[in-house]
Amino acid sequence: MSVDERSAAALIQEMLDGVLDEDGRTDLLKCVQSDKKVRKLYLDQIATHSALQALLADCLSHGADVVSVMGPASRGFSSPKPRWPVIAGVVSIAATIFLVLGSYLGSPDMIVDPSENRPHPAIVTQAVGAYDSEGVAIGSGHQVDSGPFRVNRGIIRLDFVNGARLAVEGPAMMEIIDEMRVVLVSGVITAAIPESAIGFVVDTNNAHVVDLGTAFGVSVGDSRITEVCVFEGEVEVSHSALHGQREGTPHLLREGEAVRANGAMNSIDSIVYDTSIFENAWPVNSGVLQTTGSMRFVSPGPDFHPGNYKDNEHIVVFPERRGFIPSETIRVDMVDPGQYAKTRHEEKPILLTKQQLTSYLVQFNARPEGDNPNRRRSVRGQITFTKPIVGVIMANRLLSESELVFGLPGVEYPGPRMIEARPAGDQRPGFDTVVLAADRRTLIIELQEHPSDLDQFRVLVEAE
């Protein structure tokens, strides 16, 4: 055997043992493509390995002793009577493997690595306090196969090979069919579907949801009633399709619309657009890794206007433009870690153009309430984005200028709303604090205002 053949034999064995790294795999397949002797060796070793696995499985299924079937060992066992049906089966398996692999490997350009015939349809890219049904933590980088998948608690994001993104909030039970279809048995998921994955399907026990290039949420509660809410774009919803088939005329849902599918009533009915059930899962799909404290992530509907949205208890985060490349010069108030402080307009940093960005509007807008309706209110929270923050815009003038670039079309943005930072040396209460942490992904926020006022600022983040 030549040196090349000996090297190839070692690589093949490592592949069969599951310890061959990516570089070794590449080298092996190149060698198989270019050398007929190595190609024959490749076929021989894979066929032998598969045949032995089949033989072992057959032995175990018949309750036979492994040594008695595989042959005499050094411990003094006598040769057993050959089990001709088993051996014949092994030969048949080996012949089949040779035929199947030979059809692929007959040409040097048609080499297929058997371990890569069925790639993982998805991978966990984010996990926040997520555990499976066995109490084992689910971590980023975990590859997910087709089949049942359960999140007992926490939130994970699945990125599919076709670009589709699913956020799953536990407790949730689902089955991943392939990269274009999942079945949600129970729980809450949100989906962000790019053009490369249009037609992605989410099935439940009583609904068949087909994406038409959009972002949407699907929930299945204890009563097995399905709710579908469309954040952007369009989806089609029809009756139950657990086997990939739909019944009846599909309902077309557009942005800001929602339906409820009830299998018992055999109905799909329009309901009020309400994203509250998806508030935990949707941020993970929108570039937000985690929020703590008094933070609330809200997906705007078609009639959304920030100035009309009031909340006494939360700092509210609204997603705006995603993956947008501005052609205009963007001036911002903050780019470096630290606490926001007022500066003169000409001193403010300028962002580089041609950078793909995603924008978020952050606000605190209280309403009069209780016996002292005009009392000052204070909220604190923290938000961590998946990607680095490249700029934060605070000043009224910069907010207005940036709305021409990042503002949602047709949305009315309010007037004065800038953050009131504490002047240097001023110890009076009542000022706002915004800190960009050293990781450049986290904002630590404390806002204080009267109900007649409004606090807003815009965060620009590297696009995913």
Short mmCIF file of C-alpha atoms in Angstrom, two decimals:
data_model
loop_
_atom_site.label_atom_id
_atom_site.label_comp_id
_atom_site.label_asym_id
_atom_site.label_seq_id
_atom_site.Cartn_x
_atom_site.Cartn_y
_atom_site.Cartn_z
CA MET A 1 0.00 0.00 0.00
CA SER A 2 1.36 3.42 -0.95
CA VAL A 3 1.90 6.21 1.53
CA ASP A 4 -1.16 8.00 0.14
CA GLU A 5 -3.27 4.89 0.59
CA ARG A 6 -2.04 4.41 4.16
CA SER A 7 -2.89 8.05 4.95
CA ALA A 8 -6.30 7.67 3.34
CA ALA A 9 -6.99 4.50 5.34
CA ALA A 10 -6.29 6.36 8.56
CA LEU A 11 -8.55 9.26 7.50
CA ILE A 12 -11.36 6.86 6.56
CA GLN A 13 -11.14 5.13 9.93
CA GLU A 14 -11.22 8.49 11.73
CA MET A 15 -14.33 9.40 9.73
CA LEU A 16 -16.01 6.12 10.69
CA ASP A 17 -15.08 6.73 14.34
CA GLY A 18 -16.61 10.23 14.16
CA VAL A 19 -13.40 12.05 15.06
CA LEU A 20 -12.32 13.38 11.66
CA ASP A 21 -12.21 17.17 11.58
CA GLU A 22 -13.37 19.34 8.68
CA ASP A 23 -9.89 19.74 7.14
CA GLY A 24 -9.33 15.99 7.25
CA ARG A 25 -12.72 15.38 5.66
CA THR A 26 -11.86 17.76 2.82
CA ASP A 27 -8.48 16.11 2.26
CA LEU A 28 -10.04 12.65 2.24
CA LEU A 29 -12.71 13.49 -0.32
CA LYS A 30 -10.16 15.18 -2.60
CA CYS A 31 -8.05 12.04 -2.40
CA VAL A 32 -11.05 9.82 -3.16
CA GLN A 33 -11.92 11.95 -6.18
CA SER A 34 -8.42 11.87 -7.66
CA ASP A 35 -7.17 8.33 -6.90
CA LYS A 36 -9.01 5.17 -8.05
CA LYS A 37 -7.17 2.95 -5.55
CA VAL A 38 -8.13 5.21 -2.67
CA ARG A 39 -11.70 5.32 -3.97
CA LYS A 40 -11.85 1.48 -3.92
CA LEU A 41 -10.38 1.48 -0.40
CA TYR A 42 -13.00 4.04 0.65
CA LEU A 43 -15.81 1.82 -0.66
CA ASP A 44 -14.33 -1.32 0.89
CA GLN A 45 -13.94 0.15 4.38
CA ILE A 46 -17.36 1.80 4.45
CA ALA A 47 -19.05 -1.37 3.22
CA THR A 48 -17.21 -3.50 5.79
CA HIS A 49 -18.03 -1.07 8.57
CA SER A 50 -21.71 -1.00 7.64
CA ALA A 51 -21.87 -4.77 7.31
CA LEU A 52 -20.34 -5.28 10.75
CA GLN A 53 -22.80 -2.80 12.25
CA ALA A 54 -25.69 -4.68 10.64
CA LEU A 55 -24.31 -8.01 11.86
CA LEU A 56 -23.98 -6.71 15.41
CA ALA A 57 -27.51 -5.33 15.34
CA ASP A 58 -28.82 -8.67 14.10
CA CYS A 59 -26.98 -10.52 16.85
CA LEU A 60 -28.35 -8.28 19.55
CA SER A 61 -31.88 -8.53 18.19
CA HIS A 62 -31.66 -12.35 18.37
CA GLY A 63 -30.10 -12.33 21.83
CA ALA A 64 -26.90 -14.00 20.55
CA ASP A 65 -23.51 -13.69 22.16
CA VAL A 66 -21.42 -11.23 20.16
CA VAL A 67 -18.22 -13.29 20.41
CA SER A 68 -19.92 -16.46 19.22
CA VAL A 69 -21.04 -14.74 16.04
CA MET A 70 -18.03 -12.57 15.27
CA GLY A 71 -15.58 -15.46 15.64
CA PRO A 72 -13.27 -17.09 18.19
CA ALA A 73 -11.37 -14.85 20.53
CA SER A 74 -8.04 -15.29 22.28
CA ARG A 75 -9.76 -16.52 25.42
CA GLY A 76 -10.10 -20.11 24.10
CA PHE A 77 -13.55 -20.02 22.55
CA SER A 78 -14.10 -22.67 19.91
CA SER A 79 -15.33 -21.68 16.48
CA PRO A 80 -19.12 -21.66 16.43
CA LYS A 81 -21.32 -23.08 13.77
CA PRO A 82 -21.67 -20.36 11.11
CA ARG A 83 -25.01 -18.53 11.12
CA TRP A 84 -25.50 -18.58 7.34
CA PRO A 85 -28.68 -16.43 7.31
CA VAL A 86 -26.84 -13.71 9.20
CA ILE A 87 -23.75 -13.93 6.99
CA ALA A 88 -25.90 -13.92 3.87
CA GLY A 89 -27.63 -10.81 5.18
CA VAL A 90 -24.29 -9.14 5.78
CA VAL A 91 -23.15 -9.93 2.25
CA SER A 92 -26.42 -8.59 0.89
CA ILE A 93 -26.04 -5.37 2.89
CA ALA A 94 -22.46 -4.95 1.73
CA ALA A 95 -23.47 -5.52 -1.89
CA THR A 96 -26.25 -2.97 -1.60
CA ILE A 97 -23.86 -0.41 -0.10
CA PHE A 98 -21.42 -1.02 -2.95
CA LEU A 99 -24.14 -0.51 -5.52
CA VAL A 100 -25.55 2.63 -3.92
CA LEU A 101 -22.19 4.23 -3.23
CA GLY A 102 -20.88 3.10 -6.58
CA SER A 103 -23.68 4.97 -8.36
CA TYR A 104 -22.47 8.13 -6.65
CA LEU A 105 -18.76 7.42 -6.74
CA GLY A 106 -18.52 6.06 -10.28
CA SER A 107 -17.44 9.50 -11.40
CA PRO A 108 -14.76 11.48 -9.54
CA ASP A 109 -17.08 14.50 -9.69
CA MET A 110 -19.91 12.74 -7.84
CA ILE A 111 -18.34 12.06 -4.43
CA VAL A 112 -20.73 12.15 -1.45
CA ASP A 113 -19.67 11.97 2.17
CA PRO A 114 -22.20 9.59 3.82
CA SER A 115 -22.03 11.52 7.10
CA GLU A 116 -23.28 14.63 5.33
CA ASN A 117 -26.24 13.16 3.46
CA ARG A 118 -28.71 14.66 5.92
CA PRO A 119 -27.57 18.04 7.25
CA HIS A 120 -28.99 19.56 10.39
CA PRO A 121 -31.94 21.78 9.39
CA ALA A 122 -31.32 24.33 12.17
CA ILE A 123 -28.94 25.50 14.85
CA VAL A 124 -29.53 27.25 18.19
CA THR A 125 -27.96 30.71 17.83
CA GLN A 126 -29.33 32.26 21.03
CA ALA A 127 -30.46 30.83 24.34
CA VAL A 128 -31.77 32.72 27.35
CA GLY A 129 -32.30 30.56 30.43
CA ALA A 130 -33.34 27.67 28.19
CA TYR A 131 -33.64 24.04 29.33
CA ASP A 132 -34.99 20.89 27.70
CA SER A 133 -37.44 18.40 29.19
CA GLU A 134 -34.61 16.62 31.03
CA GLY A 135 -33.50 19.81 32.76
CA VAL A 136 -30.38 20.07 30.57
CA ALA A 137 -29.39 23.58 29.51
CA ILE A 138 -29.79 24.36 25.81
CA GLY A 139 -26.80 26.38 24.64
CA SER A 140 -25.89 28.39 21.58
CA GLY A 141 -24.31 26.30 18.84
CA HIS A 142 -26.49 23.25 19.51
CA GLN A 143 -27.35 21.61 16.18
CA VAL A 144 -30.96 20.52 15.88
CA ASP A 145 -32.03 17.46 13.90
CA SER A 146 -35.40 16.78 12.32
CA GLY A 147 -37.77 15.31 14.87
CA PRO A 148 -39.33 16.26 18.22
CA PHE A 149 -37.88 19.31 19.94
CA ARG A 150 -38.89 20.62 23.35
CA VAL A 151 -38.04 23.74 25.32
CA ASN A 152 -39.14 23.29 28.92
CA ARG A 153 -38.42 26.88 29.90
CA GLY A 154 -36.54 29.92 28.68
CA ILE A 155 -36.23 31.19 25.12
CA ILE A 156 -34.11 29.98 22.22
CA ARG A 157 -33.62 31.15 18.65
CA LEU A 158 -33.34 28.61 15.86
CA ASP A 159 -31.62 29.69 12.66
CA PHE A 160 -32.52 27.39 9.75
CA VAL A 161 -30.19 26.62 6.88
CA ASN A 162 -32.42 28.57 4.48
CA GLY A 163 -32.26 31.75 6.58
CA ALA A 164 -35.57 31.38 8.45
CA ARG A 165 -35.42 32.35 12.14
CA LEU A 166 -37.71 30.95 14.83
CA ALA A 167 -37.81 32.08 18.45
CA VAL A 168 -39.31 29.47 20.78
CA GLU A 169 -40.55 30.33 24.27
CA GLY A 170 -40.84 27.51 26.77
CA PRO A 171 -42.74 25.56 27.74
CA ALA A 172 -43.11 24.56 24.11
CA MET A 173 -43.31 21.29 22.23
CA MET A 174 -42.74 21.06 18.50
CA GLU A 175 -41.51 18.81 15.73
CA ILE A 176 -39.04 19.96 13.12
CA ILE A 177 -39.93 18.29 9.83
CA ASP A 178 -37.23 19.97 7.72
CA GLU A 179 -35.87 23.44 6.97
CA MET A 180 -39.22 24.52 5.48
CA ARG A 181 -41.76 23.11 7.95
CA VAL A 182 -42.34 22.72 11.67
CA VAL A 183 -45.29 21.45 13.70
CA LEU A 184 -46.11 23.40 16.87
CA VAL A 185 -47.86 21.13 19.38
CA SER A 186 -47.96 23.68 22.21
CA GLY A 187 -46.30 26.92 23.19
CA VAL A 188 -45.34 30.21 21.56
CA ILE A 189 -43.08 30.83 18.58
CA THR A 190 -42.28 33.85 16.44
CA ALA A 191 -40.83 33.68 12.95
CA ALA A 192 -38.81 36.03 10.76
CA ILE A 193 -38.72 34.71 7.22
CA PRO A 194 -36.43 36.13 4.49
CA GLU A 195 -36.97 35.76 0.75
CA SER A 196 -34.81 32.65 0.71
CA ALA A 197 -37.36 30.81 2.87
CA ILE A 198 -40.69 32.15 1.55
CA GLY A 199 -43.26 29.38 1.86
CA PHE A 200 -42.08 28.31 5.32
CA VAL A 201 -44.89 26.40 7.06
CA VAL A 202 -45.98 26.23 10.69
CA ASP A 203 -48.62 23.57 11.33
CA THR A 204 -50.66 23.09 14.49
CA ASN A 205 -53.43 20.68 15.39
CA ASN A 206 -56.00 22.99 13.77
CA ALA A 207 -54.14 25.49 11.58
CA HIS A 208 -51.84 25.54 8.57
CA VAL A 209 -49.79 28.74 8.39
CA VAL A 210 -47.86 29.49 5.19
CA ASP A 211 -45.43 32.40 5.12
CA LEU A 212 -45.48 34.79 2.18
CA GLY A 213 -42.35 36.69 3.20
CA THR A 214 -43.03 38.11 6.63
CA ALA A 215 -42.68 38.13 10.38
CA PHE A 216 -45.40 36.52 12.48
CA GLY A 217 -46.24 34.74 15.71
CA VAL A 218 -48.11 31.49 16.40
CA SER A 219 -49.33 30.30 19.79
CA VAL A 220 -51.06 27.09 20.88
CA GLY A 221 -52.49 27.18 24.39
CA ASP A 222 -53.71 24.48 26.78
CA SER A 223 -57.08 24.50 25.04
CA ARG A 224 -55.28 23.68 21.75
CA ILE A 225 -56.66 26.86 20.17
CA THR A 226 -54.22 28.44 17.72
CA GLU A 227 -53.65 32.18 17.42
CA VAL A 228 -51.72 33.75 14.56
CA CYS A 229 -50.52 37.37 14.60
CA VAL A 230 -48.75 39.06 11.65
CA PHE A 231 -46.12 41.66 12.54
CA GLU A 232 -44.97 42.37 8.99
CA GLY A 233 -45.88 41.18 5.49
CA GLU A 234 -48.48 38.47 4.84
CA VAL A 235 -49.34 34.86 5.70
CA GLU A 236 -52.01 32.39 4.65
CA VAL A 237 -53.93 30.51 7.33
CA SER A 238 -56.15 27.53 6.61
CA HIS A 239 -57.56 24.62 8.58
CA SER A 240 -55.59 21.79 10.17
CA ALA A 241 -52.71 20.34 8.19
CA LEU A 242 -50.66 18.03 10.36
CA HIS A 243 -49.82 15.96 7.28
CA GLY A 244 -48.85 18.91 5.11
CA GLN A 245 -52.29 19.41 3.61
CA ARG A 246 -54.73 22.25 4.10
CA GLU A 247 -58.49 22.33 4.04
CA GLY A 248 -60.78 25.03 2.70
CA THR A 249 -59.97 28.45 1.31
CA PRO A 250 -56.97 30.02 3.04
CA HIS A 251 -57.37 33.28 4.94
CA LEU A 252 -54.89 35.97 3.88
CA LEU A 253 -53.52 37.90 6.87
CA ARG A 254 -51.62 41.15 6.46
CA GLU A 255 -49.53 43.23 8.84
CA GLY A 256 -51.48 44.18 11.95
CA GLU A 257 -54.05 41.38 11.59
CA ALA A 258 -54.66 38.30 13.71
CA VAL A 259 -56.91 35.21 13.72
CA ARG A 260 -57.89 32.41 16.05
CA ALA A 261 -58.31 28.84 14.74
CA ASN A 262 -60.61 26.59 16.76
CA GLY A 263 -60.62 22.95 15.74
CA ALA A 264 -63.69 22.11 17.82
CA MET A 265 -65.69 24.86 16.08
CA ASN A 266 -63.99 24.26 12.73
CA SER A 267 -63.55 28.01 12.41
CA ILE A 268 -60.92 30.64 11.72
CA ASP A 269 -62.03 33.98 13.13
CA SER A 270 -60.48 37.45 13.09
CA ILE A 271 -59.45 38.80 16.48
CA VAL A 272 -58.03 42.07 17.80
CA TYR A 273 -54.35 42.54 16.88
CA ASP A 274 -52.52 42.11 20.17
CA THR A 275 -48.83 41.21 20.36
CA SER A 276 -48.62 40.87 24.15
CA ILE A 277 -48.40 37.06 24.10
CA PHE A 278 -45.37 37.32 21.81
CA GLU A 279 -43.54 40.06 23.71
CA ASN A 280 -40.94 37.68 25.14
CA ALA A 281 -40.19 35.65 22.01
CA TRP A 282 -40.38 38.33 19.31
CA PRO A 283 -37.47 40.46 20.62
CA VAL A 284 -35.11 37.48 20.26
CA ASN A 285 -36.06 37.35 16.58
CA SER A 286 -35.59 41.09 16.27
CA GLY A 287 -32.01 41.39 17.44
CA VAL A 288 -32.65 41.76 21.18
CA LEU A 289 -30.87 39.18 23.29
CA GLN A 290 -32.34 40.03 26.70
CA THR A 291 -34.18 42.70 28.69
CA THR A 292 -34.37 43.13 32.45
CA GLY A 293 -36.20 45.54 34.73
CA SER A 294 -39.05 47.69 33.46
CA MET A 295 -38.54 47.06 29.73
CA ARG A 296 -41.25 46.15 27.24
CA PHE A 297 -40.77 45.24 23.57
CA VAL A 298 -43.75 46.15 21.37
CA SER A 299 -44.21 45.36 17.69
CA PRO A 300 -45.95 48.31 15.98
CA GLY A 301 -49.17 47.75 14.10
CA PRO A 302 -50.24 49.57 10.91
CA ASP A 303 -51.88 52.42 12.87
CA PHE A 304 -49.01 52.81 15.30
CA HIS A 305 -47.88 56.28 16.41
CA PRO A 306 -45.31 56.40 19.26
CA GLY A 307 -46.74 59.55 20.85
CA ASN A 308 -50.08 57.82 21.37
CA TYR A 309 -48.57 54.82 23.15
CA LYS A 310 -48.56 55.37 26.92
CA ASP A 311 -47.26 53.09 29.65
CA ASN A 312 -46.69 54.13 33.26
CA GLU A 313 -44.63 51.10 34.21
CA HIS A 314 -42.30 50.39 31.31
CA ILE A 315 -39.61 51.74 29.05
CA VAL A 316 -41.00 50.67 25.69
CA VAL A 317 -38.85 49.51 22.75
CA PHE A 318 -40.24 49.72 19.19
CA PRO A 319 -38.41 48.07 16.27
CA GLU A 320 -38.02 50.33 13.22
CA ARG A 321 -35.92 49.80 10.07
CA ARG A 322 -34.03 46.50 9.78
CA GLY A 323 -30.91 45.86 7.75
CA PHE A 324 -31.00 49.34 6.24
CA ILE A 325 -28.00 51.01 4.59
CA PRO A 326 -28.27 54.81 4.89
CA SER A 327 -26.76 56.91 2.13
CA GLU A 328 -26.95 60.07 4.23
CA THR A 329 -24.51 61.16 6.91
CA ILE A 330 -25.83 60.25 10.37
CA ARG A 331 -24.83 62.33 13.38
CA VAL A 332 -25.32 60.72 16.80
CA ASP A 333 -24.91 61.58 20.49
CA MET A 334 -23.10 58.45 21.70
CA VAL A 335 -20.73 55.94 20.13
CA ASP A 336 -18.40 55.05 22.99
CA PRO A 337 -19.15 53.26 26.28
CA GLY A 338 -20.02 55.56 29.14
CA GLN A 339 -22.86 57.76 30.38
CA TYR A 340 -24.68 60.12 28.07
CA ALA A 341 -23.89 63.79 28.54
CA LYS A 342 -24.96 66.79 26.44
CA THR A 343 -22.52 68.10 23.85
CA ARG A 344 -22.58 70.82 21.22
CA HIS A 345 -23.94 69.88 17.81
CA GLU A 346 -20.60 70.30 16.00
CA GLU A 347 -18.93 67.98 18.54
CA LYS A 348 -21.26 65.05 17.95
CA PRO A 349 -19.82 61.94 16.22
CA ILE A 350 -20.69 61.10 12.61
CA LEU A 351 -21.34 57.52 11.56
CA LEU A 352 -19.77 56.05 8.47
CA THR A 353 -22.15 55.63 5.53
CA LYS A 354 -22.73 52.34 3.68
CA GLN A 355 -23.02 50.49 6.99
CA GLN A 356 -26.00 48.15 7.37
CA LEU A 357 -27.97 49.12 10.46
CA THR A 358 -31.10 48.28 12.41
CA SER A 359 -32.89 50.97 14.41
CA TYR A 360 -35.00 50.86 17.57
CA LEU A 361 -37.02 53.66 19.17
CA VAL A 362 -36.96 53.68 22.98
CA GLN A 363 -39.48 55.75 24.94
CA PHE A 364 -41.13 56.43 28.28
CA ASN A 365 -44.52 58.11 27.91
CA ALA A 366 -46.61 58.10 31.09
CA ARG A 367 -50.27 59.00 31.43
CA PRO A 368 -52.07 60.80 34.30
CA GLU A 369 -53.30 58.30 36.86
CA GLY A 370 -54.52 58.08 40.48
CA ASP A 371 -54.93 60.72 43.15
CA ASN A 372 -51.80 62.57 42.07
CA PRO A 373 -52.01 62.35 38.26
CA ASN A 374 -49.12 64.70 37.55
CA ARG A 375 -46.54 63.16 39.88
CA ARG A 376 -43.15 62.33 38.44
CA ARG A 377 -42.63 58.71 37.55
CA SER A 378 -39.37 56.77 37.40
CA VAL A 379 -38.54 53.55 35.53
CA ARG A 380 -35.35 51.53 35.20
CA GLY A 381 -34.34 48.82 32.80
CA GLN A 382 -31.58 47.19 30.82
CA ILE A 383 -31.53 45.93 27.25
CA THR A 384 -28.87 43.83 25.52
CA PHE A 385 -28.78 43.56 21.73
CA THR A 386 -27.38 40.65 19.75
CA LYS A 387 -25.08 42.90 17.73
CA PRO A 388 -22.97 45.90 18.81
CA ILE A 389 -24.55 49.33 19.21
CA VAL A 390 -22.95 51.75 16.76
CA GLY A 391 -24.74 54.92 17.86
CA VAL A 392 -27.39 56.37 20.18
CA ILE A 393 -29.37 59.48 19.24
CA MET A 394 -30.77 61.68 22.03
CA ALA A 395 -31.08 65.33 20.93
CA ASN A 396 -34.34 66.57 19.40
CA ARG A 397 -32.65 67.88 16.28
CA LEU A 398 -30.82 64.60 15.65
CA LEU A 399 -33.96 62.57 16.33
CA SER A 400 -35.87 64.53 13.71
CA GLU A 401 -33.05 64.22 11.19
CA SER A 402 -32.67 60.47 11.76
CA GLU A 403 -36.41 59.90 11.34
CA LEU A 404 -36.05 60.81 7.68
CA VAL A 405 -33.76 57.77 7.38
CA PHE A 406 -34.89 55.27 10.02
CA GLY A 407 -38.48 56.31 10.80
CA LEU A 408 -41.35 54.02 9.88
CA PRO A 409 -43.19 55.21 6.75
CA GLY A 410 -46.46 56.99 7.50
CA VAL A 411 -45.78 57.18 11.23
CA GLU A 412 -46.29 60.48 13.05
CA TYR A 413 -43.41 61.13 15.42
CA PRO A 414 -44.00 63.61 18.28
CA GLY A 415 -42.22 66.88 18.98
CA PRO A 416 -39.91 67.68 21.94
CA ARG A 417 -38.85 64.47 23.63
CA MET A 418 -35.13 64.59 24.33
CA ILE A 419 -33.42 62.91 27.26
CA GLU A 420 -32.55 65.32 30.09
CA ALA A 421 -29.07 64.32 31.17
CA ARG A 422 -27.71 65.51 34.51
CA PRO A 423 -25.47 68.58 34.09
CA ALA A 424 -21.98 68.25 35.47
CA GLY A 425 -21.97 68.86 39.24
CA ASP A 426 -25.76 69.08 39.51
CA GLN A 427 -27.04 66.93 42.40
CA ARG A 428 -30.76 67.63 42.03
CA PRO A 429 -33.06 64.64 41.47
CA GLY A 430 -35.13 64.11 38.37
CA PHE A 431 -32.60 63.67 35.56
CA ASP A 432 -32.37 60.83 33.04
CA THR A 433 -29.51 58.37 32.79
CA VAL A 434 -28.46 56.31 29.77
CA VAL A 435 -25.26 54.27 29.97
CA LEU A 436 -23.67 52.33 27.12
CA ALA A 437 -21.90 49.38 28.73
CA ALA A 438 -18.37 48.27 27.90
CA ASP A 439 -19.68 45.32 25.85
CA ARG A 440 -21.20 47.88 23.40
CA ARG A 441 -24.36 45.76 23.30
CA THR A 442 -26.05 46.77 26.54
CA LEU A 443 -27.85 49.96 27.55
CA ILE A 444 -28.59 50.69 31.21
CA ILE A 445 -31.49 53.13 31.41
CA GLU A 446 -33.23 55.21 34.07
CA LEU A 447 -35.89 57.66 32.89
CA GLN A 448 -37.94 60.11 34.95
CA GLU A 449 -40.76 62.28 33.69
CA HIS A 450 -44.11 63.89 34.35
CA PRO A 451 -47.14 62.65 32.36
CA SER A 452 -47.11 65.83 30.28
CA ASP A 453 -43.58 65.08 29.02
CA LEU A 454 -42.09 62.43 26.74
CA ASP A 455 -38.69 60.73 26.75
CA GLN A 456 -37.44 59.15 23.51
CA PHE A 457 -34.16 58.16 21.94
CA ARG A 458 -33.05 56.04 18.99
CA VAL A 459 -30.57 53.15 19.07
CA LEU A 460 -28.65 52.12 15.94
CA VAL A 461 -27.29 48.56 15.97
CA GLU A 462 -25.20 46.58 13.51
CA ALA A 463 -27.59 44.59 11.31
CA GLU A 464 -27.57 40.80 11.55
#
